[in-house]
mmCIF file of C-alpha atoms in Angstrom:
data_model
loop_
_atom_site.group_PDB
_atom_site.id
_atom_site.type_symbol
_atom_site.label_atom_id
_atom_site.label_comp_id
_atom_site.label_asym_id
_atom_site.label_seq_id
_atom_site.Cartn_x
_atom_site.Cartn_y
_atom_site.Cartn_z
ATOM 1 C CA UNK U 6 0.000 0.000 0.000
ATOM 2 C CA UNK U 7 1.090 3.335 -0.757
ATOM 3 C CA UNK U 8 2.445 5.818 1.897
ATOM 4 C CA UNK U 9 0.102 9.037 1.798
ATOM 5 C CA UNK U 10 1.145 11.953 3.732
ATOM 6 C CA UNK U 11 -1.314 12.833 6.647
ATOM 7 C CA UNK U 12 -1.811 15.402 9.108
ATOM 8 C CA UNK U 13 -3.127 15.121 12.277
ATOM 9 C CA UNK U 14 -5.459 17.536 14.213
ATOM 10 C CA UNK U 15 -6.457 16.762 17.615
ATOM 11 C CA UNK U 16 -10.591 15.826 17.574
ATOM 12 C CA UNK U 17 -11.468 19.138 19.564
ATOM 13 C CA UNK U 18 -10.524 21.435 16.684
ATOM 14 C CA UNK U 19 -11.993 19.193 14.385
ATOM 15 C CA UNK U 20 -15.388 18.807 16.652
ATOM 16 C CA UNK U 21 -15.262 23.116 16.320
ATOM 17 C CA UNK U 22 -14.398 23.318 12.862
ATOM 18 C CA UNK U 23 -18.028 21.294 12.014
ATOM 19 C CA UNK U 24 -19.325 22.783 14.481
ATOM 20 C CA UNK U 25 -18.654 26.328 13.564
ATOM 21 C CA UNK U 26 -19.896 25.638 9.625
ATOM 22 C CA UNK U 27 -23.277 24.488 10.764
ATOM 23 C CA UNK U 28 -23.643 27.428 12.439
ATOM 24 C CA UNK U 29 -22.548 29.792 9.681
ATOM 25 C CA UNK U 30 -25.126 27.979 7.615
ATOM 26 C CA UNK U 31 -27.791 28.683 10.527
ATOM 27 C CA UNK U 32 -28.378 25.594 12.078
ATOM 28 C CA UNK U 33 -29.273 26.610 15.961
ATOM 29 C CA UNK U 34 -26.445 26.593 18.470
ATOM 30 C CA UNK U 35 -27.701 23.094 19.903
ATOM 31 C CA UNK U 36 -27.987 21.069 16.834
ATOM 32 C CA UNK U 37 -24.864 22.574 15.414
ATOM 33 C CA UNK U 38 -23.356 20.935 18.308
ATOM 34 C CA UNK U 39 -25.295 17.710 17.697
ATOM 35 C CA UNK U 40 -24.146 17.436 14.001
ATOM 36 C CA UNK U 41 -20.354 17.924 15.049
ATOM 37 C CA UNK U 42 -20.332 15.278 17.804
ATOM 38 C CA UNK U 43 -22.066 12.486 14.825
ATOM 39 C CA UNK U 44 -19.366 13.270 12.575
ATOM 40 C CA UNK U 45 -16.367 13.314 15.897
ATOM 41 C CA UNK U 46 -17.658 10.187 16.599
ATOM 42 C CA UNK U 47 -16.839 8.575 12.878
ATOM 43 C CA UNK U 48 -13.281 10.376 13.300
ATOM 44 C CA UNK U 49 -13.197 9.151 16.889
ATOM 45 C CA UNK U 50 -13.435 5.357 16.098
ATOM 46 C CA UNK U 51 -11.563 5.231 12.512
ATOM 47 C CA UNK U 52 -14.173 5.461 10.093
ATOM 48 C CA UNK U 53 -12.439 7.992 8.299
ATOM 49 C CA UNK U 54 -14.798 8.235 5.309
ATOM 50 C CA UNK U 55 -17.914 9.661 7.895
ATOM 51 C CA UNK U 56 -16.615 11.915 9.521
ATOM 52 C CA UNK U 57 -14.945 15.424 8.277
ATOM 53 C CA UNK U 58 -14.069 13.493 4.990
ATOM 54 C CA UNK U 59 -18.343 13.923 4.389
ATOM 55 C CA UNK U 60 -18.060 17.841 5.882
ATOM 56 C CA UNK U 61 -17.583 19.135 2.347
ATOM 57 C CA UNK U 62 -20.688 17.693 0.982
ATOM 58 C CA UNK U 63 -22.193 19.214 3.917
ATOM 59 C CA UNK U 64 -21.184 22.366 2.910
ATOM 60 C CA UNK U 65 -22.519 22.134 -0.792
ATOM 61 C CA UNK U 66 -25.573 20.936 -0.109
ATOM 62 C CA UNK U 67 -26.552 23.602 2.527
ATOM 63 C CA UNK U 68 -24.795 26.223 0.399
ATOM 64 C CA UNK U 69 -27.235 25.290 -2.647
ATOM 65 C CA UNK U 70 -30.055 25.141 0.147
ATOM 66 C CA UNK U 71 -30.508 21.638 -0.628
ATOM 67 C CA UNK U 72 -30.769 20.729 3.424
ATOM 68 C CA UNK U 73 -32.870 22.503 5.829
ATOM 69 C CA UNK U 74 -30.943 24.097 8.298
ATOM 70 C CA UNK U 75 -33.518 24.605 10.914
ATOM 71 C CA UNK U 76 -35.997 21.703 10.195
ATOM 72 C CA UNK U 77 -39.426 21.575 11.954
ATOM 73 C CA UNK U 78 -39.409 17.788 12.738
ATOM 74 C CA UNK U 79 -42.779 16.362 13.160
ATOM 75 C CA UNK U 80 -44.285 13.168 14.311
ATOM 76 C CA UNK U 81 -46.885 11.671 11.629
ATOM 77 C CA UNK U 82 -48.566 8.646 13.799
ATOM 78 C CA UNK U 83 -47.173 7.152 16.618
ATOM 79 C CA UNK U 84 -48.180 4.710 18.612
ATOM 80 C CA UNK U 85 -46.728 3.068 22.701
ATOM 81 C CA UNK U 86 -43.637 1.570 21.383
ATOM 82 C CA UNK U 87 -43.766 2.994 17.190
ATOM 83 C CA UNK U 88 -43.467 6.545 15.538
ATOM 84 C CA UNK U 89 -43.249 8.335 11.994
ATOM 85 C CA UNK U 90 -41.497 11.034 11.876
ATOM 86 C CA UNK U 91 -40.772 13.713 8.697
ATOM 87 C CA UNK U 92 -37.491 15.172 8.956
ATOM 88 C CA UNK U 93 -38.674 18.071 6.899
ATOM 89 C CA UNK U 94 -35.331 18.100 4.716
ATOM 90 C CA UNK U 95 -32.815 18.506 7.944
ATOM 91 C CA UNK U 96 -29.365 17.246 8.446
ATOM 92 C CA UNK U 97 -29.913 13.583 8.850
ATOM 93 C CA UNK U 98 -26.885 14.448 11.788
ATOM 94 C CA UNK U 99 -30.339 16.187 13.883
ATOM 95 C CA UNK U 100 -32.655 14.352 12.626
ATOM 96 C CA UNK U 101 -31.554 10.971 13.216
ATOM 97 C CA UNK U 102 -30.665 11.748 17.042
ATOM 98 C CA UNK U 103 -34.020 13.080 17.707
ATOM 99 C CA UNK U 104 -35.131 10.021 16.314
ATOM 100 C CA UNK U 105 -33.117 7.682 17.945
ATOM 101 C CA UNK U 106 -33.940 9.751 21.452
ATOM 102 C CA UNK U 107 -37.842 8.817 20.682
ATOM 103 C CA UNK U 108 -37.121 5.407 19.793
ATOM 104 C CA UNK U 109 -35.195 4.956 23.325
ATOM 105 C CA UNK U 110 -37.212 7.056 25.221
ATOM 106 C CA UNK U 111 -40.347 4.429 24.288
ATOM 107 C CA UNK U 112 -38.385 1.980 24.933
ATOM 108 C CA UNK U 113 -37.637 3.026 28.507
ATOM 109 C CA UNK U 114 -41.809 3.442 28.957
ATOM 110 C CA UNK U 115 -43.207 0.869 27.127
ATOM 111 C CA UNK U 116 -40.094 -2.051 26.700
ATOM 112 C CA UNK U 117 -39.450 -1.342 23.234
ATOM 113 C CA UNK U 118 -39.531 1.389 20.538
ATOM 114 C CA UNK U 119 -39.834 1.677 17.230
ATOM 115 C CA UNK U 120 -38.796 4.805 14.721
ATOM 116 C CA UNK U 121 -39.077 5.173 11.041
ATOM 117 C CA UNK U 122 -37.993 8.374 9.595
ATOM 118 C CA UNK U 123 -38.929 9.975 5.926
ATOM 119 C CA UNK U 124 -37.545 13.243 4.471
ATOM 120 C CA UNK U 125 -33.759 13.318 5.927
ATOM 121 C CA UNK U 126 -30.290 12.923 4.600
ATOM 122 C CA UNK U 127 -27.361 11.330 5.533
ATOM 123 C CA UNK U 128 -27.276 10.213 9.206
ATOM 124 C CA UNK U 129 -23.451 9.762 9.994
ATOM 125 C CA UNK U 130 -22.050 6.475 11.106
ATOM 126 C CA UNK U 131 -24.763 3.866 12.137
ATOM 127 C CA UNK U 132 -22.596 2.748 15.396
ATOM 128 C CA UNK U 133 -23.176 6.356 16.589
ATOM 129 C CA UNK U 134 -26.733 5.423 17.409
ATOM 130 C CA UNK U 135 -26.370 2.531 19.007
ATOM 131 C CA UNK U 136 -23.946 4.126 21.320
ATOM 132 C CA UNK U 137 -26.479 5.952 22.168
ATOM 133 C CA UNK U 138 -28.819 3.000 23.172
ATOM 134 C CA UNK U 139 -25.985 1.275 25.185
ATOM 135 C CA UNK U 140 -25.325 4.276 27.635
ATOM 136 C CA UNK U 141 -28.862 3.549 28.547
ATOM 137 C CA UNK U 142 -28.250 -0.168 28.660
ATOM 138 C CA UNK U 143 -30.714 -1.106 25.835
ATOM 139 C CA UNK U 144 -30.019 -3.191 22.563
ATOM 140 C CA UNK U 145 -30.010 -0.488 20.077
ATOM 141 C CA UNK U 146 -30.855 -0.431 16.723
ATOM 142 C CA UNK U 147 -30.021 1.965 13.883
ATOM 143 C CA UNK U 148 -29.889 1.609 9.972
ATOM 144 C CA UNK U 149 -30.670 3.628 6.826
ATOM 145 C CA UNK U 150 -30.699 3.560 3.073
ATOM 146 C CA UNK U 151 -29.212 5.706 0.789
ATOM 147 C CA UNK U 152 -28.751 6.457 -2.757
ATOM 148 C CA UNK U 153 -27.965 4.089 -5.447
ATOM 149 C CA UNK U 154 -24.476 2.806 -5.846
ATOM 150 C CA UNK U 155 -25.017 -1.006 -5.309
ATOM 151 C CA UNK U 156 -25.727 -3.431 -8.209
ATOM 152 C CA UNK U 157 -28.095 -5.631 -7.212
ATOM 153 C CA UNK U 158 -26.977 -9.873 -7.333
ATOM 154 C CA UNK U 159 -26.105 -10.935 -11.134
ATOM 155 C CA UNK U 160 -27.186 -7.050 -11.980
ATOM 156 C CA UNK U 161 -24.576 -4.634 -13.652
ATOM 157 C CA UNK U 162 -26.119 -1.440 -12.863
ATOM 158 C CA UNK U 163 -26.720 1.133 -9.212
ATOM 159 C CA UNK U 164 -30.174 0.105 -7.418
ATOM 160 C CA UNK U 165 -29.434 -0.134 -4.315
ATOM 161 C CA UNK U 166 -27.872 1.867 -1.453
ATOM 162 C CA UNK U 167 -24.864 1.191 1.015
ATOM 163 C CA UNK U 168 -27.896 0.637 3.258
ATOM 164 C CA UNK U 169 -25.967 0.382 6.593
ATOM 165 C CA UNK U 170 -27.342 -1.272 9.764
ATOM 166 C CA UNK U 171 -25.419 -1.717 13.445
ATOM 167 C CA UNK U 172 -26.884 -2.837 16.734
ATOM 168 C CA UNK U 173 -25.271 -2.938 20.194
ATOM 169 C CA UNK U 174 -25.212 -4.965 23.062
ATOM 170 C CA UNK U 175 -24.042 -4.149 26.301
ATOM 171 C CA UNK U 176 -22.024 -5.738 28.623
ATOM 172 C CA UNK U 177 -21.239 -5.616 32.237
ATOM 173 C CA UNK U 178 -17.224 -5.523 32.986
ATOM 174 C CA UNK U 179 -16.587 -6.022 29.004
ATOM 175 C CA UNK U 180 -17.149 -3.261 26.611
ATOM 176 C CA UNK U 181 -20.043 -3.939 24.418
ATOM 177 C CA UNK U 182 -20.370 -5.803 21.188
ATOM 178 C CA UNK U 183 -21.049 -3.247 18.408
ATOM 179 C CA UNK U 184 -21.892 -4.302 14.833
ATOM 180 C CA UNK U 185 -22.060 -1.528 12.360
ATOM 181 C CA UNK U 186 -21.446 -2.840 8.894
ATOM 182 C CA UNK U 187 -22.998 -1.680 5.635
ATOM 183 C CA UNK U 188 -24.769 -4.352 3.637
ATOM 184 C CA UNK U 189 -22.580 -3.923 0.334
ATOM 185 C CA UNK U 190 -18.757 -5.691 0.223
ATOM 186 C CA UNK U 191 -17.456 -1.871 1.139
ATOM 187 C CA UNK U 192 -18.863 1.380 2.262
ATOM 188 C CA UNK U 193 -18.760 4.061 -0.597
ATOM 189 C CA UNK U 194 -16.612 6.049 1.059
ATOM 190 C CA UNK U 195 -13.958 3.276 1.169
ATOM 191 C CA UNK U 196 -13.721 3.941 -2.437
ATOM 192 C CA UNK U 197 -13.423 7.525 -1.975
ATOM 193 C CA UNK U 198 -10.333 7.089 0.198
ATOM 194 C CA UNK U 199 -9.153 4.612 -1.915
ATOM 195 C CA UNK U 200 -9.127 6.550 -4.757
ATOM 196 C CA UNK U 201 -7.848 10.133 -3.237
ATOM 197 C CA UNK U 202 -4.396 8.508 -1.832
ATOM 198 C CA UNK U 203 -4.656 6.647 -5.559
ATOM 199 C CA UNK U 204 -4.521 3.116 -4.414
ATOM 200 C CA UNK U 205 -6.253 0.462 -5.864
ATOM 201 C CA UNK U 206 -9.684 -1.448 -4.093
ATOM 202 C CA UNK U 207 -9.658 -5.529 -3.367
ATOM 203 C CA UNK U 208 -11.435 -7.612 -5.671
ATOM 204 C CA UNK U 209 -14.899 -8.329 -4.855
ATOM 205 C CA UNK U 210 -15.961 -4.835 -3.973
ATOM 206 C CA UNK U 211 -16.937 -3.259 -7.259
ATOM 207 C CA UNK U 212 -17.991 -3.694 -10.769
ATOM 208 C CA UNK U 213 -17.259 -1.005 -14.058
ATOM 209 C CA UNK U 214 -20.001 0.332 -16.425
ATOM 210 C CA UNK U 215 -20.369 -2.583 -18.258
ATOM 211 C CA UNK U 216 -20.892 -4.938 -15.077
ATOM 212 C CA UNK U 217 -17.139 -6.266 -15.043
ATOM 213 C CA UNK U 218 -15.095 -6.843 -11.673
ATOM 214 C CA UNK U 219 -12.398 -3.943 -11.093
ATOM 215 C CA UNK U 220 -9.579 -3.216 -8.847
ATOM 216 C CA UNK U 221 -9.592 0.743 -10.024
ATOM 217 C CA UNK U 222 -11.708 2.969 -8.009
ATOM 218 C CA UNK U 223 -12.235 5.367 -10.601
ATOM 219 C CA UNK U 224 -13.981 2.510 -12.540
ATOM 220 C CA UNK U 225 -16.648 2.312 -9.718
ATOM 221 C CA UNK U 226 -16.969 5.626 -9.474
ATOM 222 C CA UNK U 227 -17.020 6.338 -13.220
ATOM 223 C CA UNK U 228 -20.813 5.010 -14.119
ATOM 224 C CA UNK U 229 -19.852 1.491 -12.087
ATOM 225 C CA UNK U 230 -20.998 0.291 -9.203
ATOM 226 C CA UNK U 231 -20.032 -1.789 -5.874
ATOM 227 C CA UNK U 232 -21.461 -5.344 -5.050
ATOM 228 C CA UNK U 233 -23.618 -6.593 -2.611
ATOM 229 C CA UNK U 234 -21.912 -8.002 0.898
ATOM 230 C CA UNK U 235 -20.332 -11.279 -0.263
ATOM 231 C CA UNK U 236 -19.713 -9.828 -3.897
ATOM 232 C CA UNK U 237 -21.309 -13.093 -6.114
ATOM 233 C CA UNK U 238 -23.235 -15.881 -5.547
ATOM 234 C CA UNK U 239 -20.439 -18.354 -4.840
ATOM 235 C CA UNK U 240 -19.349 -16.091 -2.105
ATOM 236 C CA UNK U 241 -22.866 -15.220 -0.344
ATOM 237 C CA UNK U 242 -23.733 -12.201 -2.616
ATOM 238 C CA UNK U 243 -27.144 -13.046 -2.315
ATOM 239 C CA UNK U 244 -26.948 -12.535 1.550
ATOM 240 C CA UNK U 245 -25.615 -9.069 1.487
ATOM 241 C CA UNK U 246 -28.364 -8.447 -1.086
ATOM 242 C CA UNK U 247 -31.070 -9.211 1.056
ATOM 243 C CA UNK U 248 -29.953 -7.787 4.061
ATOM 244 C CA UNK U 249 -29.644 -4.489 1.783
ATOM 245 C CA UNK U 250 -33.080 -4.618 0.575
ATOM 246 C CA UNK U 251 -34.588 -5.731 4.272
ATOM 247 C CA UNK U 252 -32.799 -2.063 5.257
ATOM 248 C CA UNK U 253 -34.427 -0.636 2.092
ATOM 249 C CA UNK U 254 -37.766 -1.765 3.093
ATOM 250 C CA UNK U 255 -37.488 -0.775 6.716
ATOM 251 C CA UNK U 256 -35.687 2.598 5.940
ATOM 252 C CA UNK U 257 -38.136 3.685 2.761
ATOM 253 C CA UNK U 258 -41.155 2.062 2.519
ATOM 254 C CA UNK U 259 -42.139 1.813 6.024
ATOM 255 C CA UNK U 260 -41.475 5.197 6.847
ATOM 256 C CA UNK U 261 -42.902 6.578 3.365
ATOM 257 C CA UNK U 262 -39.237 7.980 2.200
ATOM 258 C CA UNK U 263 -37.879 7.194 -0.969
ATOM 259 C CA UNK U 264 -36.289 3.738 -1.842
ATOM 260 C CA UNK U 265 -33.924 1.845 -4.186
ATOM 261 C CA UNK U 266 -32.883 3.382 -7.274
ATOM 262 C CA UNK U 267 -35.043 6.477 -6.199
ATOM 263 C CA UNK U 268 -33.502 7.382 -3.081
ATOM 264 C CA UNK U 269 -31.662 11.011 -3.675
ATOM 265 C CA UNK U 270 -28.132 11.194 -3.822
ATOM 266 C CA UNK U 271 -26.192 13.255 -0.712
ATOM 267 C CA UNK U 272 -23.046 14.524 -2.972
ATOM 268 C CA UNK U 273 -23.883 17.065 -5.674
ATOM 269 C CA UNK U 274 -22.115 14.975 -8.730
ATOM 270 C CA UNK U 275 -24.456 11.582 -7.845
ATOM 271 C CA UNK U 276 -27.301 11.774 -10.132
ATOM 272 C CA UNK U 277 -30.318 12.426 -9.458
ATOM 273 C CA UNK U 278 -33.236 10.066 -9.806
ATOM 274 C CA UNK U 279 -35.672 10.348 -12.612
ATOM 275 C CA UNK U 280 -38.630 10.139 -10.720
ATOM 276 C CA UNK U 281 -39.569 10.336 -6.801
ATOM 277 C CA UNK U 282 -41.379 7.559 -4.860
ATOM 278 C CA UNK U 283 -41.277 8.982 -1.288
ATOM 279 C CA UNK U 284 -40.003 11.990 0.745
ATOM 280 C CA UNK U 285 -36.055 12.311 0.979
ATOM 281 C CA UNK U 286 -34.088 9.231 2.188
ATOM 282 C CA UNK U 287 -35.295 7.409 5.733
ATOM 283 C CA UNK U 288 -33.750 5.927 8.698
ATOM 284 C CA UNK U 289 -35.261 3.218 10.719
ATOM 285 C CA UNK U 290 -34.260 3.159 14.716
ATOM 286 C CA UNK U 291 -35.060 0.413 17.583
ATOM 287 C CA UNK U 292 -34.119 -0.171 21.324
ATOM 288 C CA UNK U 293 -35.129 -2.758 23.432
ATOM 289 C CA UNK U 294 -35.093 -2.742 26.937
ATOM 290 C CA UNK U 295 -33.361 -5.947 28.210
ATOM 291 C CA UNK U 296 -36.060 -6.560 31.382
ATOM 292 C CA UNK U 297 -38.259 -7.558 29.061
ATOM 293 C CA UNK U 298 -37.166 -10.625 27.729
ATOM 294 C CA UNK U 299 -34.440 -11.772 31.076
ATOM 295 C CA UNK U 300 -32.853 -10.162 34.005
ATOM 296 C CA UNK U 301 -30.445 -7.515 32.841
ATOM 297 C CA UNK U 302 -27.189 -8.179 35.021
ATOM 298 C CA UNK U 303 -27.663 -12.066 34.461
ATOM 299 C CA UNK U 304 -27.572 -11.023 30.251
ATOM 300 C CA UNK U 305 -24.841 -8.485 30.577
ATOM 301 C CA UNK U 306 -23.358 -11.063 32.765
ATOM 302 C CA UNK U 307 -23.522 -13.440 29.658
ATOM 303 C CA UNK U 308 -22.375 -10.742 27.244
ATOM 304 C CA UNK U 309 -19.188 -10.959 29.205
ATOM 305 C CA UNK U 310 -18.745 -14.409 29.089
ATOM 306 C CA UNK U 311 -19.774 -15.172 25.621
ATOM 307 C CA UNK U 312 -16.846 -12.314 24.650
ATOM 308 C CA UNK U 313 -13.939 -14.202 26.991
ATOM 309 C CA UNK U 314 -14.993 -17.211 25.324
ATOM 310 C CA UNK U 315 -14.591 -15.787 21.340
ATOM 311 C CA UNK U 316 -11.342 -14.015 23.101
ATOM 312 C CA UNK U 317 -10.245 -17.870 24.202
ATOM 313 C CA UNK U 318 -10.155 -19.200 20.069
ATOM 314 C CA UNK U 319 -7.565 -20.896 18.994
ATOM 315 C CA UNK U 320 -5.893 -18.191 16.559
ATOM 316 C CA UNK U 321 -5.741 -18.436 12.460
ATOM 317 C CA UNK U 322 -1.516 -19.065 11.651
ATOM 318 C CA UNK U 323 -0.739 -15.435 11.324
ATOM 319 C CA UNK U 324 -3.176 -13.763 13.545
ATOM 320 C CA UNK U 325 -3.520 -12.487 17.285
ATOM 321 C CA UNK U 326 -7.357 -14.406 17.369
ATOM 322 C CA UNK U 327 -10.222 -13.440 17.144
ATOM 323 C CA UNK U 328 -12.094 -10.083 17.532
ATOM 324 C CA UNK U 329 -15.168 -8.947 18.796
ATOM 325 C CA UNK U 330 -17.337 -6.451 16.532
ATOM 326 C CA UNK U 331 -16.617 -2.826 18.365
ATOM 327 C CA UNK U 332 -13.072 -3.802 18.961
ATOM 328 C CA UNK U 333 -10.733 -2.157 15.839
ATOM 329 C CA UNK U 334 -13.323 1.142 16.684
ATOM 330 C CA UNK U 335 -12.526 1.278 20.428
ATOM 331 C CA UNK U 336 -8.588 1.098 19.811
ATOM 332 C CA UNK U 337 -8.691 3.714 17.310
ATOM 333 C CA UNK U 338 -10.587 5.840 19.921
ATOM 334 C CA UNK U 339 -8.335 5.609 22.402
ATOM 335 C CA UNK U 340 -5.808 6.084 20.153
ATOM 336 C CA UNK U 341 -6.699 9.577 18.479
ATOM 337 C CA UNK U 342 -8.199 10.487 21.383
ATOM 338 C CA UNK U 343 -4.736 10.663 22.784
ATOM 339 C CA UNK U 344 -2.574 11.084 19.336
ATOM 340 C CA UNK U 345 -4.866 13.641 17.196
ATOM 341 C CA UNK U 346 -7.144 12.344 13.988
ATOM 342 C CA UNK U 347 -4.786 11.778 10.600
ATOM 343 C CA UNK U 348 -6.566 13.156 7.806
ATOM 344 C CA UNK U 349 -5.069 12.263 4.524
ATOM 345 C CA UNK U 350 -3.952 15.846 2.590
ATOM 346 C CA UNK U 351 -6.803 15.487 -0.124
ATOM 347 C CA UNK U 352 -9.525 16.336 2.907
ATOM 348 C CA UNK U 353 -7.483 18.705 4.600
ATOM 349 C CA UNK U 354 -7.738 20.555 1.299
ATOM 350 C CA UNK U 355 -11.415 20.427 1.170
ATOM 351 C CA UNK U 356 -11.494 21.582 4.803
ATOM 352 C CA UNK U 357 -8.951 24.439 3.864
ATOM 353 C CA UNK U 358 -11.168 25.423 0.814
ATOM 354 C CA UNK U 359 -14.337 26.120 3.461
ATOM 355 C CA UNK U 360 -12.151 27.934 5.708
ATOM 356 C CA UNK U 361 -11.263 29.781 2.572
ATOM 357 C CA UNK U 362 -14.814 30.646 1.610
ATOM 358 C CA UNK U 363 -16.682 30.773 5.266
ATOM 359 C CA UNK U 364 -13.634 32.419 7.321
ATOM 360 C CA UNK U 365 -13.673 29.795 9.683
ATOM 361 C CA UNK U 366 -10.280 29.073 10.617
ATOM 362 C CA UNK U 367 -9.152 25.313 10.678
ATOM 363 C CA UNK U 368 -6.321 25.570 12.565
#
């Protein structure tokens, strides 16, 4: 792999730097602040392509007026334990916390609750939610759908989204067990990265125009698309590709947002869909309180033990073992909480060309 040059800003001037554009663009002092700790968190925990990597998008879209700034989110039905809600064109960073607060705060009444959202954008990293969930000690729940940039099994065109999903777990001594994965082989913004520090992507993760496997990035990018979890058939395509269209179904139709190839892009140069089946893109959010099904220290006590047992595996030749989904996030945390965030020079220059046009200085 190629060595590209980084630079490395510690996560408080980072966390004031998206904070400070959100409220240049209007967005009230509070859910400024909500929008910058979403995108901290994906910087916090190594998911470089959600967090200030997205902020220039950000920028565009609210520039254009193409996101709500101050959003009057509304509840559409609702029931005990399940809710509607219509973003009304926010920052999916605001609207998907409110969400996820309703969705816990039912949960914490009535045992379990239940949130689809319509008319948002794009929500930050998935895990953030669930974070959320865990401080509360609930199983949390968070996914969404986005636009098209996944070919569909033994399909050589964009239909589906990324369409992430994570839930959490928590333990009692041991830190929780937090899956956050997106449903297709790679997140699109692994192909962004990939392709600013010019390195090539594994196979398996994307297709060109005319529905042939590629290493290049620019190839995906360039009218291709990227494959469904598992890539083909032989290798479980068809898993990822339900598990993308379960999100779609949650995320879009259930909530009344747009879905599949309809679903409208977040980055100015996607295209735009020809025709509109719903109301922006949707999330979907769930937390369960643990009572409700078994006593909550005797689960969290078996949380703990099922994780010292996956930690006890005999290792692959060549590996350490083992490791539990929310481990690789929580070492990166600790480590640029202490170290600083490396941002690779192609997204400090976007971040330098908004301080450029806003004033805002970046460092």
């Amino acid at each position: 792999m190629a060595e590209v040059e980084t630079k490395v800003f510690p996560i408080e001037a980072l966390r004031d730097f998206s904070n400070r554009l959100f409220l240049h663009f209007g967005v009230p002092k509070e859910d400024a602040a909500q929008a910058a700790e979403v995108l901290a968190s994906a910087d916090l925990r190594g998911i470089d392509s959600h967090g200030v990597a997205r902020l220039h998008s950000y920028f565009d879209m609210l520039t254009l007026g193409h996101i709500n700034p101050k959003p009057e989110i509304k509840v559409l039905r609702s029931t005990p334990s399940t809710a509607t809600i219509d973003g009304d064109n926010g920052l999916g960073l605001v609207v998907g916390p409110h969400a996820n607060r309703l969705a816990m705060d039912k949960a914490g009444s009535f045992g379990s609750g239940w949130v689809s959202v319509q008319n948002t954008n794009h929500y930050g990293i998935a895990g953030y939610y669930v974070l959320r969930a865990l401080e509360r000690d609930l199983i949390g729940w968070a996914m969404t759908n986005s636009t098209k940039l996944v070919a569909p099994l033994w399909g050589a065109e964009r239909m589906l989204g990324t369409n992430p999903i994570a839930i959490g777990f928590p333990g009692k001594e041991e830190p929780p067990i937090v899956i956050d994965m997106a449903t297709s082989a790679a997140a699109f913004g692994k192909i962004e990265i990939a392709r600013r520090r010019g390195e090539p992507i594994p196979e398996g993760w994307a297709v060109d125009s005319e529905g042939r496997a590629t290493t290049d990035p620019n190839d995906m990018v360039n009218g291709g698309a990227l494959l469904p979890l598992g890539s083909d058939r032989d290798r479980g395509g068809h898993k990822g590709y339900g598990l993308a269209i379960m999100v779609d179904l949650l995320c879009g139709v259930l909530s009344g947002a747009n879905w599949g190839p309809f679903t409208p892009p977040f980055a100015l140069r996607q295209e735009i869909p020809k025709r509109s089946v719903g109301h922006g893109i949707g999330h979907f959010f769930g937390a369960m309180q643990i009572e409700g099904f078994i006593d909550r220290d005797s689960f969290k006590r078996q949380i703990d033990d099922y994780i010292r047992t996956f930690r006890a595996t005999k290792p692959a030749p060549g590996t350490n073992g083992p490791l539990l989904p929310g481990d690789p996030e929580r070492e990166a945390e600790k480590r640029r909480r202490k170290n600083g965030v490396p941002l690779i020079l192609p997204v400090v220059e976007e971040l330098r060309d908004i301080a450029r046009k806003t004033g805002i200085p970046l460092e």
